[in-house]
GROMACS .gro file of C-alpha atoms in nm:
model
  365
    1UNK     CA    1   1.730   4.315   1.291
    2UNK     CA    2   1.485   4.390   1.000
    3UNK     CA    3   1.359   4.029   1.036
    4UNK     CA    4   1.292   4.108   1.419
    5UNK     CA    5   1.096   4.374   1.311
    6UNK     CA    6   0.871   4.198   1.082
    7UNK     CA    7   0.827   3.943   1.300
    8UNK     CA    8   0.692   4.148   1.563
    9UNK     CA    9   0.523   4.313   1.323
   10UNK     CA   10   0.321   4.021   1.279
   11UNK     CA   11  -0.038   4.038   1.498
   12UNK     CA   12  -0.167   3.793   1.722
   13UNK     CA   13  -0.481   3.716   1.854
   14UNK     CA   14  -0.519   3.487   2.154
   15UNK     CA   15  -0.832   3.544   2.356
   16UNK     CA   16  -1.113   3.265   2.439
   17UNK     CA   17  -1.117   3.187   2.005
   18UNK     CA   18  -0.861   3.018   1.776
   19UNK     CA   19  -0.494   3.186   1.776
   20UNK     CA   20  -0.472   3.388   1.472
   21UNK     CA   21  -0.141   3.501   1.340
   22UNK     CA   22  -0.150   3.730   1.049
   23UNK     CA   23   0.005   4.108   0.875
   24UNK     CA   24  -0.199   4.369   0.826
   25UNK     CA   25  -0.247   4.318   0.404
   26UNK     CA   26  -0.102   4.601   0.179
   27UNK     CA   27  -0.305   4.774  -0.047
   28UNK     CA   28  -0.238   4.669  -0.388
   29UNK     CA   29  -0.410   4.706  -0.722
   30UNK     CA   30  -0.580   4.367  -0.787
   31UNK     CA   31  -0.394   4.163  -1.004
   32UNK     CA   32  -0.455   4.095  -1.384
   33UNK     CA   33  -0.557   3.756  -1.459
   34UNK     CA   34  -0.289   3.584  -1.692
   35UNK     CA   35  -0.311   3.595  -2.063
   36UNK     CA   36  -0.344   3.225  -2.205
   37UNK     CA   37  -0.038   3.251  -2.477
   38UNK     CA   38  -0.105   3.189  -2.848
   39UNK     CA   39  -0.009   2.840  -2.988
   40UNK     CA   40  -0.171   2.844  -3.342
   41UNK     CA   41  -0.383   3.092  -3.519
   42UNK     CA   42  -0.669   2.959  -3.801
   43UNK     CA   43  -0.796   3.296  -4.008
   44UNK     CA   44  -0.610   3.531  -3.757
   45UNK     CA   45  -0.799   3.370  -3.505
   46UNK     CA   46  -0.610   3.261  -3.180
   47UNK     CA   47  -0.605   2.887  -3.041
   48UNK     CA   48  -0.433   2.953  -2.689
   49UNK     CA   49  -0.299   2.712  -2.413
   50UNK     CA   50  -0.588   2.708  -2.230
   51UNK     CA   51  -0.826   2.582  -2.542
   52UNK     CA   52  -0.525   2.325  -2.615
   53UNK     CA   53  -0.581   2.236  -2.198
   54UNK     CA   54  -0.885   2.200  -2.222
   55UNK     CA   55  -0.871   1.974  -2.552
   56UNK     CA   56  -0.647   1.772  -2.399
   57UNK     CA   57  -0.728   1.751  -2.046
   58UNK     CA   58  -0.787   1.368  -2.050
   59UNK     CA   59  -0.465   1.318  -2.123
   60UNK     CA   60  -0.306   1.583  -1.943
   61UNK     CA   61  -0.485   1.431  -1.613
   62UNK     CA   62  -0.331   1.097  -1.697
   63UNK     CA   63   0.034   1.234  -1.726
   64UNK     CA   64   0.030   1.387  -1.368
   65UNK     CA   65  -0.075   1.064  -1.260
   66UNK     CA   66   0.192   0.866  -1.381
   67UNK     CA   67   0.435   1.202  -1.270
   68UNK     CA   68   0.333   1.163  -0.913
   69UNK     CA   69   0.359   0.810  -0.943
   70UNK     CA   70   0.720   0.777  -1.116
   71UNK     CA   71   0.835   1.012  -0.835
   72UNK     CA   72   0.661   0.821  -0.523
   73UNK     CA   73   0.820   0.487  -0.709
   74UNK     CA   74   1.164   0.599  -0.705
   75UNK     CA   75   1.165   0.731  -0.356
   76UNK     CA   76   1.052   0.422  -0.263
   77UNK     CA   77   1.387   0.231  -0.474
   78UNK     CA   78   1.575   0.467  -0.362
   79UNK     CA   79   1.485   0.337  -0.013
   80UNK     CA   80   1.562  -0.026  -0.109
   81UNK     CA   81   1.908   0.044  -0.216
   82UNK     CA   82   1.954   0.210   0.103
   83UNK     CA   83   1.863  -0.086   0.277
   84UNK     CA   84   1.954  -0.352   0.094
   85UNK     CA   85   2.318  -0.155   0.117
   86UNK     CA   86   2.325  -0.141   0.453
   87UNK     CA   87   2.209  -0.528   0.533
   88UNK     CA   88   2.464  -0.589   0.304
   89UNK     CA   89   2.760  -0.378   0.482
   90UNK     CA   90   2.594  -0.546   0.846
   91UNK     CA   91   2.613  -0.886   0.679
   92UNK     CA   92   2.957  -0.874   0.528
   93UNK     CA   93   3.088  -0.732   0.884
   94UNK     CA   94   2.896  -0.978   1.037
   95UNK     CA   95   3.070  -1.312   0.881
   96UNK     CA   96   3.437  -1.156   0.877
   97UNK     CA   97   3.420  -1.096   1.252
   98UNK     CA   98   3.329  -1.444   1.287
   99UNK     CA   99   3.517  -1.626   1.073
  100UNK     CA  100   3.850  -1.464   1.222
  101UNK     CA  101   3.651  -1.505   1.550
  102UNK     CA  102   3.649  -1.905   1.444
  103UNK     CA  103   4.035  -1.873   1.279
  104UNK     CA  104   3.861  -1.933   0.981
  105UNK     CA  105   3.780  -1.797   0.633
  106UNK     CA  106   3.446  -1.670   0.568
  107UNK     CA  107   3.359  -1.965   0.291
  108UNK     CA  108   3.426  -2.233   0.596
  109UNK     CA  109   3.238  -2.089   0.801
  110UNK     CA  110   2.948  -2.070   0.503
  111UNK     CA  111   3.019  -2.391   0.495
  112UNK     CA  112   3.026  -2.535   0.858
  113UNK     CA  113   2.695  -2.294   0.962
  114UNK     CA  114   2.528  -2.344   0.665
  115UNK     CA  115   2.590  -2.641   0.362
  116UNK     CA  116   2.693  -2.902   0.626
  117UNK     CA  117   2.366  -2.877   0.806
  118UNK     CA  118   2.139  -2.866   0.492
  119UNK     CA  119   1.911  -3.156   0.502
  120UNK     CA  120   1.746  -3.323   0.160
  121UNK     CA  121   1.425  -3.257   0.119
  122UNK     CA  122   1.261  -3.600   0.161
  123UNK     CA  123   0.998  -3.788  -0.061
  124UNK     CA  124   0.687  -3.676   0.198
  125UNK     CA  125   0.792  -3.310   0.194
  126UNK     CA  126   0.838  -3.289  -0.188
  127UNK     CA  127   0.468  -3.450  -0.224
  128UNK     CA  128   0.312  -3.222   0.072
  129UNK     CA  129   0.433  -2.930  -0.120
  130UNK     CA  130   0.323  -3.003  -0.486
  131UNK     CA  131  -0.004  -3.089  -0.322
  132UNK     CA  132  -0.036  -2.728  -0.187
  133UNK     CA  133   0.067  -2.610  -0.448
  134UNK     CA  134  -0.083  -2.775  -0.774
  135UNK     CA  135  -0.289  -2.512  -0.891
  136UNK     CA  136   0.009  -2.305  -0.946
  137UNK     CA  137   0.236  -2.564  -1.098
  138UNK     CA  138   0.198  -2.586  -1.477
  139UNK     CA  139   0.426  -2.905  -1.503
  140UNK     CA  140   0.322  -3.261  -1.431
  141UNK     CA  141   0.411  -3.397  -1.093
  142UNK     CA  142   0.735  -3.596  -1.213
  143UNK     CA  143   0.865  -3.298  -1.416
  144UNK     CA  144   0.818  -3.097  -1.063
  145UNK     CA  145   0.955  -3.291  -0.834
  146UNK     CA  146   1.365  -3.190  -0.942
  147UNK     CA  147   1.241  -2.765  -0.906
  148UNK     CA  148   1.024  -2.865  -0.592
  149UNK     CA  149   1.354  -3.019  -0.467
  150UNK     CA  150   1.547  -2.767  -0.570
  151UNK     CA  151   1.342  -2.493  -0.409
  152UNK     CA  152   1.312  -2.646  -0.047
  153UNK     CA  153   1.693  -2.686  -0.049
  154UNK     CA  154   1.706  -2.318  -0.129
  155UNK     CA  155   1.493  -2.224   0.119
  156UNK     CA  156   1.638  -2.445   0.422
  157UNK     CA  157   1.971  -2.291   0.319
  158UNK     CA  158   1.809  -1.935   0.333
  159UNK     CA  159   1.683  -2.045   0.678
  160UNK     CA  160   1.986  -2.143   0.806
  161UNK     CA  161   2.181  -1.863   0.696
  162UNK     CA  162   1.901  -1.593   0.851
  163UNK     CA  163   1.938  -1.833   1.224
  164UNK     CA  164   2.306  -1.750   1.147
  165UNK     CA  165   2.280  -1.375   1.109
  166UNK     CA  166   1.996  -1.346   1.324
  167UNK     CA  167   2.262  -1.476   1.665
  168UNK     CA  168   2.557  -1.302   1.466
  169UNK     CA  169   2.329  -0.970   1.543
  170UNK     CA  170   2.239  -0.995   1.899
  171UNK     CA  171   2.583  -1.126   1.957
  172UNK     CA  172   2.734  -0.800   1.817
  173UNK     CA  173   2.449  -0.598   1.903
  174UNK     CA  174   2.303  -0.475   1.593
  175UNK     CA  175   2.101  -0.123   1.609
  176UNK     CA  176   1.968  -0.010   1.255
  177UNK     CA  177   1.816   0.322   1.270
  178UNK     CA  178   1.727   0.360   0.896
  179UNK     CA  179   1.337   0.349   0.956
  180UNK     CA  180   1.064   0.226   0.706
  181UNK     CA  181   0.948   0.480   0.426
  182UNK     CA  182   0.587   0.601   0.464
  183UNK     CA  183   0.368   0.773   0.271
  184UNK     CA  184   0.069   0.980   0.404
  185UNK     CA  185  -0.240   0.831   0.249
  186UNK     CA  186  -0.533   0.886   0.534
  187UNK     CA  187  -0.831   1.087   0.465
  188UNK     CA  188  -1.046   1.104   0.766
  189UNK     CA  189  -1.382   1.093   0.570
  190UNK     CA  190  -1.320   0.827   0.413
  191UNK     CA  191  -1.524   0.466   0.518
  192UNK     CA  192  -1.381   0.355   0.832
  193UNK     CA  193  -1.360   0.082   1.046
  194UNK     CA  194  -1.211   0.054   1.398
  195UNK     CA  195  -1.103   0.340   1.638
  196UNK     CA  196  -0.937   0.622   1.498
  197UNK     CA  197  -0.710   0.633   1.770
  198UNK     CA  198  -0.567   0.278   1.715
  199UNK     CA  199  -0.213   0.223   1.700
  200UNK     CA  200  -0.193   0.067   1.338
  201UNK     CA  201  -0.383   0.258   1.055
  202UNK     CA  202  -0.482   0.010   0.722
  203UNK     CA  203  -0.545   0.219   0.410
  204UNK     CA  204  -0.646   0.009   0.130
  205UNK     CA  205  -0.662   0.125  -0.175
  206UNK     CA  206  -0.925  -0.129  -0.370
  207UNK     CA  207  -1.120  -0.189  -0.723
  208UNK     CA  208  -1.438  -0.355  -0.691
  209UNK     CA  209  -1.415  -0.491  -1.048
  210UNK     CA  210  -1.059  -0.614  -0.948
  211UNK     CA  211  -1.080  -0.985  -0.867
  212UNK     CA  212  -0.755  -0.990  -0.663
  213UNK     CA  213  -0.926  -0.732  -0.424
  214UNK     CA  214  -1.206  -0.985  -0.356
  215UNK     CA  215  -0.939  -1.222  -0.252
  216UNK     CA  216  -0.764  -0.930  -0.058
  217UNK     CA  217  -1.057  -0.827   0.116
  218UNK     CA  218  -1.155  -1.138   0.278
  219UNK     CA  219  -0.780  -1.133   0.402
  220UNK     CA  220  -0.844  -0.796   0.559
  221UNK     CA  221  -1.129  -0.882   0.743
  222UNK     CA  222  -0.902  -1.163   0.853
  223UNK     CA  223  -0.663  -0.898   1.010
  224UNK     CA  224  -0.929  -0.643   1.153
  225UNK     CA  225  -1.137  -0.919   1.367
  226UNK     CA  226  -0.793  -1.057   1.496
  227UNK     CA  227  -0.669  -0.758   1.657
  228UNK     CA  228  -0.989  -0.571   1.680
  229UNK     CA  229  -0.918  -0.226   1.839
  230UNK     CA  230  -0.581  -0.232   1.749
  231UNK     CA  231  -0.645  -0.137   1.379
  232UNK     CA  232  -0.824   0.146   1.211
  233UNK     CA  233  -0.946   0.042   0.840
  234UNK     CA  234  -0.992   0.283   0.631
  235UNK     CA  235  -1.093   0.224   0.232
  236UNK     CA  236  -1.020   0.438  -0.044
  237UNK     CA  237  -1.097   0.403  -0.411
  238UNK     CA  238  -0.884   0.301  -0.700
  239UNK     CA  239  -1.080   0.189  -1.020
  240UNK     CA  240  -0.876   0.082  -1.287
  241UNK     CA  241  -1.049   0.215  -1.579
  242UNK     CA  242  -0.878   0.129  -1.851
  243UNK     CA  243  -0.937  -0.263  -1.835
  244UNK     CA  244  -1.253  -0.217  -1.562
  245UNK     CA  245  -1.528  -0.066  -1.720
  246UNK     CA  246  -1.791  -0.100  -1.401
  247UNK     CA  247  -1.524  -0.022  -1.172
  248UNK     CA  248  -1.578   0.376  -1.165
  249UNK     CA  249  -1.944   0.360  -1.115
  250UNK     CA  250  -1.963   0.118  -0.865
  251UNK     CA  251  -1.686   0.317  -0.633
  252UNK     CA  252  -1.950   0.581  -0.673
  253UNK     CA  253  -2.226   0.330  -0.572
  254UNK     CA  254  -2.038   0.227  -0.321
  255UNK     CA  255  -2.018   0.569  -0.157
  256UNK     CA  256  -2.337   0.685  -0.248
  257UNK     CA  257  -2.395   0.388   0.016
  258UNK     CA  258  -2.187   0.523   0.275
  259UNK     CA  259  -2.386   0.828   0.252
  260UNK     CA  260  -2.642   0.643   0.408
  261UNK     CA  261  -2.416   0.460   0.695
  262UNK     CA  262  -2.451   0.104   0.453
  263UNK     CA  263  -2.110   0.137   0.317
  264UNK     CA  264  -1.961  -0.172   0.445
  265UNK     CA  265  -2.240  -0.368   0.350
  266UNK     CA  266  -2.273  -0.280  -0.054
  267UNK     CA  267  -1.879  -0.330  -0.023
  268UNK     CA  268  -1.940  -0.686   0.065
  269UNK     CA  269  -2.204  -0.671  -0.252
  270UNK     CA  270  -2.033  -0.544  -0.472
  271UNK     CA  271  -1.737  -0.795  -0.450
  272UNK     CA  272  -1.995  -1.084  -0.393
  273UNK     CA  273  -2.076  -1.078  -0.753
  274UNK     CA  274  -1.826  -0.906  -0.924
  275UNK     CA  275  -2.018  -0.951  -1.290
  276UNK     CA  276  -2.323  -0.756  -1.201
  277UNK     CA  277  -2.180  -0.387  -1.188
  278UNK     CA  278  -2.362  -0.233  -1.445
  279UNK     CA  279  -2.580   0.109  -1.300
  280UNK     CA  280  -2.868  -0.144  -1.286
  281UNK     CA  281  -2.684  -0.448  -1.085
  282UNK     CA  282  -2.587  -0.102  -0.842
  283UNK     CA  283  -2.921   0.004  -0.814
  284UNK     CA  284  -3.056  -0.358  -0.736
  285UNK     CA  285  -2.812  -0.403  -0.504
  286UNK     CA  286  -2.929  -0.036  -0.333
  287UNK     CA  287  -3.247  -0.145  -0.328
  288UNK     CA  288  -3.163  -0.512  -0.141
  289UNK     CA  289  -2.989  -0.310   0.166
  290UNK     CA  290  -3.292  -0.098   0.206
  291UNK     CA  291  -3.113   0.215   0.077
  292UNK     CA  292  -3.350   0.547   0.020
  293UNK     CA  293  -3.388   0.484  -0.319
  294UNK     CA  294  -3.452   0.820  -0.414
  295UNK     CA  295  -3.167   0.916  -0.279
  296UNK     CA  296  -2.940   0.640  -0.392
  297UNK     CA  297  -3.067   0.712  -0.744
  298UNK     CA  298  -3.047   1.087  -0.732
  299UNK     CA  299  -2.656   0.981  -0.599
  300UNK     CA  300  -2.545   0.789  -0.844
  301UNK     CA  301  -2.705   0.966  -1.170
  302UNK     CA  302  -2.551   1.301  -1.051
  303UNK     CA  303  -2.215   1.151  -1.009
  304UNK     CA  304  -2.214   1.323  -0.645
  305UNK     CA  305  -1.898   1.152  -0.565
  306UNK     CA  306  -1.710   1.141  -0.882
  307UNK     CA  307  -1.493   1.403  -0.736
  308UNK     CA  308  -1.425   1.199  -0.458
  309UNK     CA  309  -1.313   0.909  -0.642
  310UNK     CA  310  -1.067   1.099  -0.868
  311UNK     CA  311  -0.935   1.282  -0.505
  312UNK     CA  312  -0.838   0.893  -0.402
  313UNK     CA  313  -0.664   0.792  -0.770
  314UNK     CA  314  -0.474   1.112  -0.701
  315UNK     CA  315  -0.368   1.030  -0.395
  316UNK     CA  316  -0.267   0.675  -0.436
  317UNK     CA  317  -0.113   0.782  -0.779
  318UNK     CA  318   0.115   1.007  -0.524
  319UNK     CA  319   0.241   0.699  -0.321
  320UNK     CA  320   0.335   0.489  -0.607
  321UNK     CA  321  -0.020   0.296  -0.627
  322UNK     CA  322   0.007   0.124  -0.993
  323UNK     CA  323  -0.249  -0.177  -0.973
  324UNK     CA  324  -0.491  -0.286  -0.693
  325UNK     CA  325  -0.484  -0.414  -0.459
  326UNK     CA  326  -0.266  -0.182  -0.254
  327UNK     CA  327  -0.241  -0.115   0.098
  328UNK     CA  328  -0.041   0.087   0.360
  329UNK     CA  329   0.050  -0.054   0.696
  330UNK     CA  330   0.113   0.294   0.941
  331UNK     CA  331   0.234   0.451   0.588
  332UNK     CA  332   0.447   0.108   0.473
  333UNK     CA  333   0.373   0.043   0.107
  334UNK     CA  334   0.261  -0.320   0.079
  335UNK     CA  335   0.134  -0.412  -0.296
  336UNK     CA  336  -0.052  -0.701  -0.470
  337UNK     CA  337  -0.318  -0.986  -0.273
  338UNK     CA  338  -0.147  -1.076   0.027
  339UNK     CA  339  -0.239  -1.361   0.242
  340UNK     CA  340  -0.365  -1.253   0.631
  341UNK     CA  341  -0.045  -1.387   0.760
  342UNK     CA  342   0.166  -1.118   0.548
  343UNK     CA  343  -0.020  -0.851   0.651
  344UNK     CA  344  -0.019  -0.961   1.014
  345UNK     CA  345   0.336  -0.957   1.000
  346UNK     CA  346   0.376  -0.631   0.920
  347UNK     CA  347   0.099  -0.514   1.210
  348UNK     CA  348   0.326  -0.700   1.452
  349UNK     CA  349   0.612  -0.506   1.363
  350UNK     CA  350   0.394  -0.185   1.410
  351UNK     CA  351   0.256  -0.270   1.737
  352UNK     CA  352   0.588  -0.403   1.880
  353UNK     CA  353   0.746  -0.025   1.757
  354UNK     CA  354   0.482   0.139   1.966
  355UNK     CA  355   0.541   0.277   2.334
  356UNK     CA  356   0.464  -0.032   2.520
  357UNK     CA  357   0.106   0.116   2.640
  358UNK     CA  358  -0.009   0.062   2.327
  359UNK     CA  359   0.187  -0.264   2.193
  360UNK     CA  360  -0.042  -0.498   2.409
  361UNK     CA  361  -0.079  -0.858   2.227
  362UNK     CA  362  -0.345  -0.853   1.999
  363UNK     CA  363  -0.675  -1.066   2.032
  364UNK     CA  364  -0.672  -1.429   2.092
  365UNK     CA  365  -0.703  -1.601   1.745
   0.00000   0.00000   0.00000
């Protein structure tokens, strides 16, 4: 009954403004500001907590960071296990019901579905692939070929055995209702591209000293001219600082840029020539958009956006960013320089999850 009370208690405002819903504040004696404890005297003089902060504030910033990080990175194992366990439970269910379905034991029926249909890999396909994949191969092409071999039986049998599963499931009508993790990484004024109201959100977290991001980047436009409306881009900063010494300044640059609606277009400089990021390559590269150089310059020296910056390591830190690239699909974690085709995937899933209204096929390629 006392909680009735209060509640009613409580007043609120409705009329032609904003609702507002608030008690009427007690008077109380303003409260003392906390005493910084001692940790070390010199002379009788005190060196408190918030001196020792303050020392080591640097540091202190850098262990939040990897705090917020170690937490974000073991909700998101967590989450594996979870679903790894329950594919695995599906799975196991899966081939017993069949195999007693088939009067058989699960191993012949591995073996009938799966390493009876397994074709060689033949001379043309073993060549195709090494010459795809040279540049990644450290081994002659001879001293390949038995891994190459190796790996494209592996992967036909992985084949096979997903076509088995994948008509085991429909068969037994499969429903999993453990759902993706997400993380909430959008900031609204952040550099955009695409409406906001499109059904799959992109929020890349990028370093424009980072080579893999240049690779990343062209990947992303990839994505966001093949479904056009259907995406909303949205970039946030990540310099790696400790092995990118350019990296801070020219996310600065970079949104020093956007502060003059050129964003996108010292983005593209900046990872055009990736060795020319010193405050002088920034300010030449300001000066080739047409930027108000005054304004650019006053920008950048005043570290305007610094803040910024540190707000997006924060927040990436949160979600279990470690390196760059990194980038969030409708709040799915998806790390490291994926090809167009792995991201796409991913946005397929996302539109096909939305109320059909708004999982239309995206654009033609």
């Amino acid at each position: 009954m006392k909680f009735l009370i209060r509640v009613f208690a409580v007043l609120c405002v409705v009329s032609g403004m904003s609702a507002i819903c608030s008690e009427k504040p007690l008077k109380t004696k303003e409260p003392k500001p906390p005493v910084s404890r001692q940790l070390a005297t010199i002379d009788g003089i005190a060196i408190t907590e918030t001196q020792a902060r303050a020392e080591g504030a640097e540091k202190l910033d850098s262990l939040e960071l990897q705090n917020l990080r170690t937490k974000a990175i073991a909700a998101r194992s967590e989450h594996e296990i979870l679903e790894e366990a329950v594919n695995s439970i599906i799975e196991e269910k899966l081939l017993k019901a069949e195999a007693e379905k088939q009067h058989i034991s699960k191993d012949e029926l591995l073996a009938k579905e799966i390493q009876q249909k397994i074709t060689e890999p033949t001379a043309e396909e073993i060549e195709n692939f090494y010459e795809q994949n040279k540049q990644r191969i450290t081994k002659s092409k001879e001293e390949s070929i038995p891994q190459i071999k190796k790996y494209l039986r592996q992967q036909r049998e992985g084949d096979l055995r997903e076509a088995l599963l994948g008509r085991l499931e429909k068969e037994h009508k499969v429903v999993r209702m453990i759902q993706p993790l997400r993380f909430d990484v959008n900031a609204a004024d952040r550099p955009s591209l695409g409406p906001a109201s499109a059904p799959v959100l992109l929020v890349v977290f990028s370093d424009f000293q980072c080579p893999y991001c240049k690779r990343f980047s062209a990947a992303v436009k990839e994505v966001t001219k093949e479904y056009g409306d259907k995406i909303h881009l949205v970039f946030r900063q990540f310099p790696l600082t400790n092995i990118h010494a350019n990296a801070q300044r020219a996310a600065e640059a970079s949104l020093c840029a956007d502060a003059q609606g050129h964003f996108w277009e010292m983005h593209d400089l900046l990872f055009q020539n990736q060795n020319s990021l010193r405050d002088e390559d920034l300010r030449s590269k300001a000066n080739q958009l047409g930027l108000n150089m005054t304004a650019f310059n006053s920008c950048l020296d005043s570290k305007r956006f610094g803040g910024k910056v540190n707000e997006d390591v924060r927040a990436g830190s949160a979600a279990g960013v470690e390196g760059t690239p990194a980038m969030f699909i409708n709040g799915r974690f998806l790390y490291g320089s994926r090809s167009a085709e792995e991201i796409s995937e991913i946005v397929d899933e996302e539109l096909a999850a939305q109320p059909k209204t708004a999982a239309k096929s995206k654009s033609t390629r």
